[in-house]
Short mmCIF file of C-alpha atoms in Angstrom, two decimals:
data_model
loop_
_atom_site.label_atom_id
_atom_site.label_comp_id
_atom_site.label_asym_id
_atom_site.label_seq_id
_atom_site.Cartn_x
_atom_site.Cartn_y
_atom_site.Cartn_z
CA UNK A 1 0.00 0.00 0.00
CA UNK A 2 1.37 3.47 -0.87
CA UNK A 3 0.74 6.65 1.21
CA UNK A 4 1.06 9.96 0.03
CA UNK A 5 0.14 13.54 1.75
CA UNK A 6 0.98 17.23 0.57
CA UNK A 7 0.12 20.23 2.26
CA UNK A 8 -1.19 23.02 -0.52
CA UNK A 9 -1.98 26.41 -0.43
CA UNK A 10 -4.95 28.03 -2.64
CA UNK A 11 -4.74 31.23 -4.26
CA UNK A 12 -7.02 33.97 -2.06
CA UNK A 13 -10.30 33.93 -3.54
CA UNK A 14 -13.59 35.92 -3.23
CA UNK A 15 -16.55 34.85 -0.66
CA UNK A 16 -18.72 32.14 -2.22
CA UNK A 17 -18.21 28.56 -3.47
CA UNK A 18 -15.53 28.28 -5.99
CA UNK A 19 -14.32 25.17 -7.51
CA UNK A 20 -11.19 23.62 -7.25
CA UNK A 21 -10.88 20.43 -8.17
CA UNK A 22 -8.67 21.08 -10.98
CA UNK A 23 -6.13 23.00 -8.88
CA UNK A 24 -6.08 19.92 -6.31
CA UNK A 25 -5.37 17.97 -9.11
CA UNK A 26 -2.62 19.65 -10.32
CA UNK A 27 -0.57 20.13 -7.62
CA UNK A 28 -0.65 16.59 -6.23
CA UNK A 29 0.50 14.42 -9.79
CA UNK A 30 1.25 11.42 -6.84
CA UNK A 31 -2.61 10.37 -7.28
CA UNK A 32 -1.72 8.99 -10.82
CA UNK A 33 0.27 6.26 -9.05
CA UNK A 34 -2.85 4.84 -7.12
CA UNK A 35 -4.66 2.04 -8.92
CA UNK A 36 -7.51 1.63 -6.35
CA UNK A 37 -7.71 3.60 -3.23
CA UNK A 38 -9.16 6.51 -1.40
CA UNK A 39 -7.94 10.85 -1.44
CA UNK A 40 -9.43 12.85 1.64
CA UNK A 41 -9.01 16.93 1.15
CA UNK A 42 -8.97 18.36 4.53
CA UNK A 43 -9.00 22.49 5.53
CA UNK A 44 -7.09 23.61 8.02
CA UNK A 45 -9.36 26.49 8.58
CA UNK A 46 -12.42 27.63 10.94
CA UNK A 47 -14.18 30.15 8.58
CA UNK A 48 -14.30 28.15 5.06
CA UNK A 49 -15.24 24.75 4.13
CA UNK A 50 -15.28 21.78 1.53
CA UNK A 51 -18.38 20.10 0.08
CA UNK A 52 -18.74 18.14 -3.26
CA UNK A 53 -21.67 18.80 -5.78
CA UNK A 54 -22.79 20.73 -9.52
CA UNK A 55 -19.66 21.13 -11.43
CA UNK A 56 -21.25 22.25 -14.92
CA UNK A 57 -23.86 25.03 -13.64
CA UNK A 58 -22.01 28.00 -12.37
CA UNK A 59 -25.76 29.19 -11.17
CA UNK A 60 -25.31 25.99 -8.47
CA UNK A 61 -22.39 27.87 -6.79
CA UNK A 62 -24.58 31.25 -6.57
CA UNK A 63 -27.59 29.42 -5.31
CA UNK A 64 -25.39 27.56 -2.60
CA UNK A 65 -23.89 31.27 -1.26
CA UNK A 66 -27.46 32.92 -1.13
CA UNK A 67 -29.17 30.06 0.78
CA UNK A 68 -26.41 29.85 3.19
CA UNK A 69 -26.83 33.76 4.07
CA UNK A 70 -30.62 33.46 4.83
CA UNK A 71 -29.87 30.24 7.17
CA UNK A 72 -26.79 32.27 8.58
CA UNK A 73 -27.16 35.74 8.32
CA UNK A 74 -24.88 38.33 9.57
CA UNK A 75 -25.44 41.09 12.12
CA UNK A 76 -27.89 38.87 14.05
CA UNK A 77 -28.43 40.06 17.78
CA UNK A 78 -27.43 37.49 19.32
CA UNK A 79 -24.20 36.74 18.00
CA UNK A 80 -21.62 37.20 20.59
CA UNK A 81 -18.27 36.27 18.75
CA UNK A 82 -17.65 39.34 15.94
CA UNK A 83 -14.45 40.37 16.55
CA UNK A 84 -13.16 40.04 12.98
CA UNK A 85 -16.36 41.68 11.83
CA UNK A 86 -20.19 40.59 10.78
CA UNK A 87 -18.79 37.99 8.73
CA UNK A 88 -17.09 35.88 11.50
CA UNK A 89 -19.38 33.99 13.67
CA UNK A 90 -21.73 33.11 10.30
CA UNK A 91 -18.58 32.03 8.71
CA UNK A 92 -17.63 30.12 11.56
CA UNK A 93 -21.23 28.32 11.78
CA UNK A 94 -21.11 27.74 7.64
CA UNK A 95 -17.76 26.18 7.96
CA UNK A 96 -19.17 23.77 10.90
CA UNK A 97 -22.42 22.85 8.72
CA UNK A 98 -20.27 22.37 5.47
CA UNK A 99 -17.75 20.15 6.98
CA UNK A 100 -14.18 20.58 7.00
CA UNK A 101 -13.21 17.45 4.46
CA UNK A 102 -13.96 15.48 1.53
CA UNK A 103 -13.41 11.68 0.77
CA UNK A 104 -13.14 10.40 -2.76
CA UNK A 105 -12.27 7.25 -4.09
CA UNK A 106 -9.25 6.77 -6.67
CA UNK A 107 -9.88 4.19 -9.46
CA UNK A 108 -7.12 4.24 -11.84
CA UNK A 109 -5.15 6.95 -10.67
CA UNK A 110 -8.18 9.32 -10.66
CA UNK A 111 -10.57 10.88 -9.04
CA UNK A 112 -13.57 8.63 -9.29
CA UNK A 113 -16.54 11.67 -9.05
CA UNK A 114 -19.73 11.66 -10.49
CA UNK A 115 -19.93 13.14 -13.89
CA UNK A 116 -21.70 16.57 -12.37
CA UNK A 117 -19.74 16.35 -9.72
CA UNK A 118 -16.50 18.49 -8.50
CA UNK A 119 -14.86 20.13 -5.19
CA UNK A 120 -15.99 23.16 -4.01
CA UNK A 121 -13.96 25.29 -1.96
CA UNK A 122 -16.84 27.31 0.32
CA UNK A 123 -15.28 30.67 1.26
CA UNK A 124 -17.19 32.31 3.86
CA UNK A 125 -15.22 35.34 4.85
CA UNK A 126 -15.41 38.74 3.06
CA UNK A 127 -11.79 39.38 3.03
CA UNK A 128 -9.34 35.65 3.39
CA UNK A 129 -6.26 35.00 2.31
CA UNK A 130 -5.23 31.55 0.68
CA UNK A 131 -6.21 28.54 2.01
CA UNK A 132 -4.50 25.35 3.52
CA UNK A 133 -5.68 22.02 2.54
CA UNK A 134 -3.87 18.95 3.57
CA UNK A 135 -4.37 16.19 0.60
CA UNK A 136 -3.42 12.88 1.88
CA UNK A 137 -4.09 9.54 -0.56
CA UNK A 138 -3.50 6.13 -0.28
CA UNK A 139 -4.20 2.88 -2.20
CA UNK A 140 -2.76 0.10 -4.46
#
């Protein structure tokens, strides 16, 4: 069995849910050597998240960021932690219902996704910087 984990770094990007699968892709060429096995994408990060869905309909990704403002608004009156600003207990609470990795089996030295499907960075801070996943596969 063969093990293989890289730390990367995403470029900054806007609020909203962005994908990314292609830029995972490309900076860990190690999958290719994986016959059968399984890639987990994990965020080292408390205000953004990772979730897997739509990768043809851009319209998907817009949909995704206004639903997830009317469940978690900003500026609500009970929110307590908003030192960073209105964005940073909703981003916090986002990141939390999103989830904070992704599991995908390999088949062939690929990605085996659904044919729609592709990895979304959710960004749920007005104003971040790049982002830290830690890509770790394994397989035969």
């Amino acid at each position: 069995m063969k093990f293989f984990q890289k730390e990367i770094k995403l470029k900054a990007r806007r609020r909203g849910f962005h994908l990314v699968t292609e830029e995972l892709l490309s900076s860990f060429p190690e999958l290719s050597i994986i016959r059968t096995g399984m890639c987990q994408v994990f965020i080292k990060h408390t205000s953004a998240s990772l979730t897997i869905n739509e990768n043809a309909d851009p319209t998907v990704r817009t949909d995704f960021e206004s639903h997830m403002n009317k469940m978690v608004p900003e500026n609500a009156p009970y929110y307590i932690h908003t030192y960073e600003g209105p964005d940073d207990i909703p981003a916090h609470i986002k990141a939390s219902l999103m989830g904070a990795s992704v599991q995908i089996p390999i088949t062939g030295g690929k990605l085996n996704l659904g044919i729609w499907q592709g990895i979304y960075l959710c960004e749920h801070r007005n104003h971040a910087s790049g982002r830290n996943l830690m890509i770790t596969a394994f397989g035969e």
